[in-house]
XYZ file of C-alpha atoms in Angstrom:
126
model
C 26.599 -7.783 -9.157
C 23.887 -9.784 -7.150
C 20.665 -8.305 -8.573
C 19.623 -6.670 -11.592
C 16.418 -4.498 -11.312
C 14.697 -2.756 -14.606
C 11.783 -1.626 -15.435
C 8.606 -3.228 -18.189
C 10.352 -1.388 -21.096
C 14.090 -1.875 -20.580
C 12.824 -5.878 -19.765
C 11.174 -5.793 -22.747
C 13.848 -5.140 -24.667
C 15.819 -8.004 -23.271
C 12.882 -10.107 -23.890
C 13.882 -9.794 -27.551
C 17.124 -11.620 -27.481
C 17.610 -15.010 -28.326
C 17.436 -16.599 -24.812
C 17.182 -13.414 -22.291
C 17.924 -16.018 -19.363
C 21.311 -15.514 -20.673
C 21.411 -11.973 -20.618
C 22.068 -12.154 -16.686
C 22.718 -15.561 -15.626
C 24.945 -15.060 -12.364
C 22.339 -12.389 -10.545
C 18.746 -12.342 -9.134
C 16.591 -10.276 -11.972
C 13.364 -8.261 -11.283
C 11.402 -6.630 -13.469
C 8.942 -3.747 -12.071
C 5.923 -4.594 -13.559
C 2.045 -5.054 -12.868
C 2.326 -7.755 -15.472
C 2.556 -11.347 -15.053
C 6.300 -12.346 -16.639
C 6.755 -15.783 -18.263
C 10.243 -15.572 -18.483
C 12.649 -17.733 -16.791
C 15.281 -16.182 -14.980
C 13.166 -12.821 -14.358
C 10.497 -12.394 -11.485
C 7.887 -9.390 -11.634
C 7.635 -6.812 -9.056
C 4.790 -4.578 -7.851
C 5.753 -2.570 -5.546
C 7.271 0.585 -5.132
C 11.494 0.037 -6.142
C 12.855 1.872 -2.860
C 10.652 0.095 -0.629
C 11.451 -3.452 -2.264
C 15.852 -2.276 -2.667
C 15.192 -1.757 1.616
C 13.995 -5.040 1.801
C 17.032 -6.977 -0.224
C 19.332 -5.371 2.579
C 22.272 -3.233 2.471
C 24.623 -6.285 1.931
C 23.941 -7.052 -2.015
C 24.996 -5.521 -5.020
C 22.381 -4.228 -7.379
C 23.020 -2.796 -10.815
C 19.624 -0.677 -12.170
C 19.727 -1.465 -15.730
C 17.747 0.774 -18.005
C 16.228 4.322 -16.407
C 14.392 6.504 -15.235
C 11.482 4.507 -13.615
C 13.334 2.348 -11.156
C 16.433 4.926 -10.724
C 14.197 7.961 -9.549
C 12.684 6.733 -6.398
C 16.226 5.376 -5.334
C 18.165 8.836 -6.307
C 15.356 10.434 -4.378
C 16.086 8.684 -1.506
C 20.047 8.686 -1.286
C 20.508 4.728 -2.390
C 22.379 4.817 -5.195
C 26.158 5.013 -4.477
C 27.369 4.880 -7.984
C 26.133 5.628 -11.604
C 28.219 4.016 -14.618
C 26.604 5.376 -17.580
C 27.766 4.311 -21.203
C 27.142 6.334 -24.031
C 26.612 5.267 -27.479
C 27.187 6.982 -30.754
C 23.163 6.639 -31.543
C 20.921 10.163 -31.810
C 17.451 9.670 -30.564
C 14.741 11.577 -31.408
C 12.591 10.635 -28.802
C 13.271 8.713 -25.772
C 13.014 8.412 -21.825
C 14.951 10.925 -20.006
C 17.861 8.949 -17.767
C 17.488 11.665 -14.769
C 14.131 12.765 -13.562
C 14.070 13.104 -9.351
C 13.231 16.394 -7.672
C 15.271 19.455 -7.677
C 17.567 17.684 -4.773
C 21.251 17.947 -5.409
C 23.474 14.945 -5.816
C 26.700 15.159 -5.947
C 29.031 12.348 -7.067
C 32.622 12.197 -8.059
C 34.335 11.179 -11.780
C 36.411 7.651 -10.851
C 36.786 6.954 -14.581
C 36.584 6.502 -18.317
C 36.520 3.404 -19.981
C 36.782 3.268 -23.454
C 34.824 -0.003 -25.254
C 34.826 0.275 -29.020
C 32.213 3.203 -30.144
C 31.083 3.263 -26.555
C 32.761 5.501 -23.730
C 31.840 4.947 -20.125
C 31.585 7.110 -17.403
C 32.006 6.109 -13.397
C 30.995 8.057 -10.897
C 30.741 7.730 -6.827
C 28.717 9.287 -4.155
């Protein structure tokens, strides 16, 4: 991967860890935010996440880390070419749905399962 992009909440999650510089040291990280970050290794984005994805070119490698916020607007408009969700053994009661777009269909295809401890991945292409 060249570029991580998440949302305020999934960043501030990573904010938490001891260091979150480390978290992603080899890629480009962007948070979509209105808020000023003081974090090094993250830069804050305010603009809408399709528009800015166009602008990074077709060339790089960008992993969406988290959900719903920055994924929508790129399922929406056909830019994701794969989805590698990982499921862990944790019940929620409450949380923020994964999928949200329009009623558009999207296909993609099952490339594999990956096994990793209590968590089971799932690989799909476009």
């Amino acid at each position: 991967m060249d570029v991580t992009l998440m949302g305020r909440r999934t960043f501030a999650e990573v904010a938490k860890l001891d260091g979150p510089a480390l978290a992603y040291p080899t890629t480009e990280n962007f948070v979509f935010t209105h808020n000023a970050l003081d974090c090094q290794g993250f830069t804050a984005v305010a603009e809408d996440p399709a528009e800015f994805v166009e602008k990074l070119g077709s060339d790089r490698n960008i992993w969406v880390v988290g959900g719903n916020t920055v994924l929508k607007p790129l399922l929406e408009r056909d830019m994701v070419d794969h989805l590698i969700i990982q499921v862990a053994p944790v019940l929620l009661g409450e949380g923020i749905p994964l999928f949200t777009q329009t009623e558009a269909l999207h296909r993609f295809k099952l490339e594999a399962v990956n096994h990793y401890g209590q968590f089971a991945e799932l690989v799909y292409a476009h």
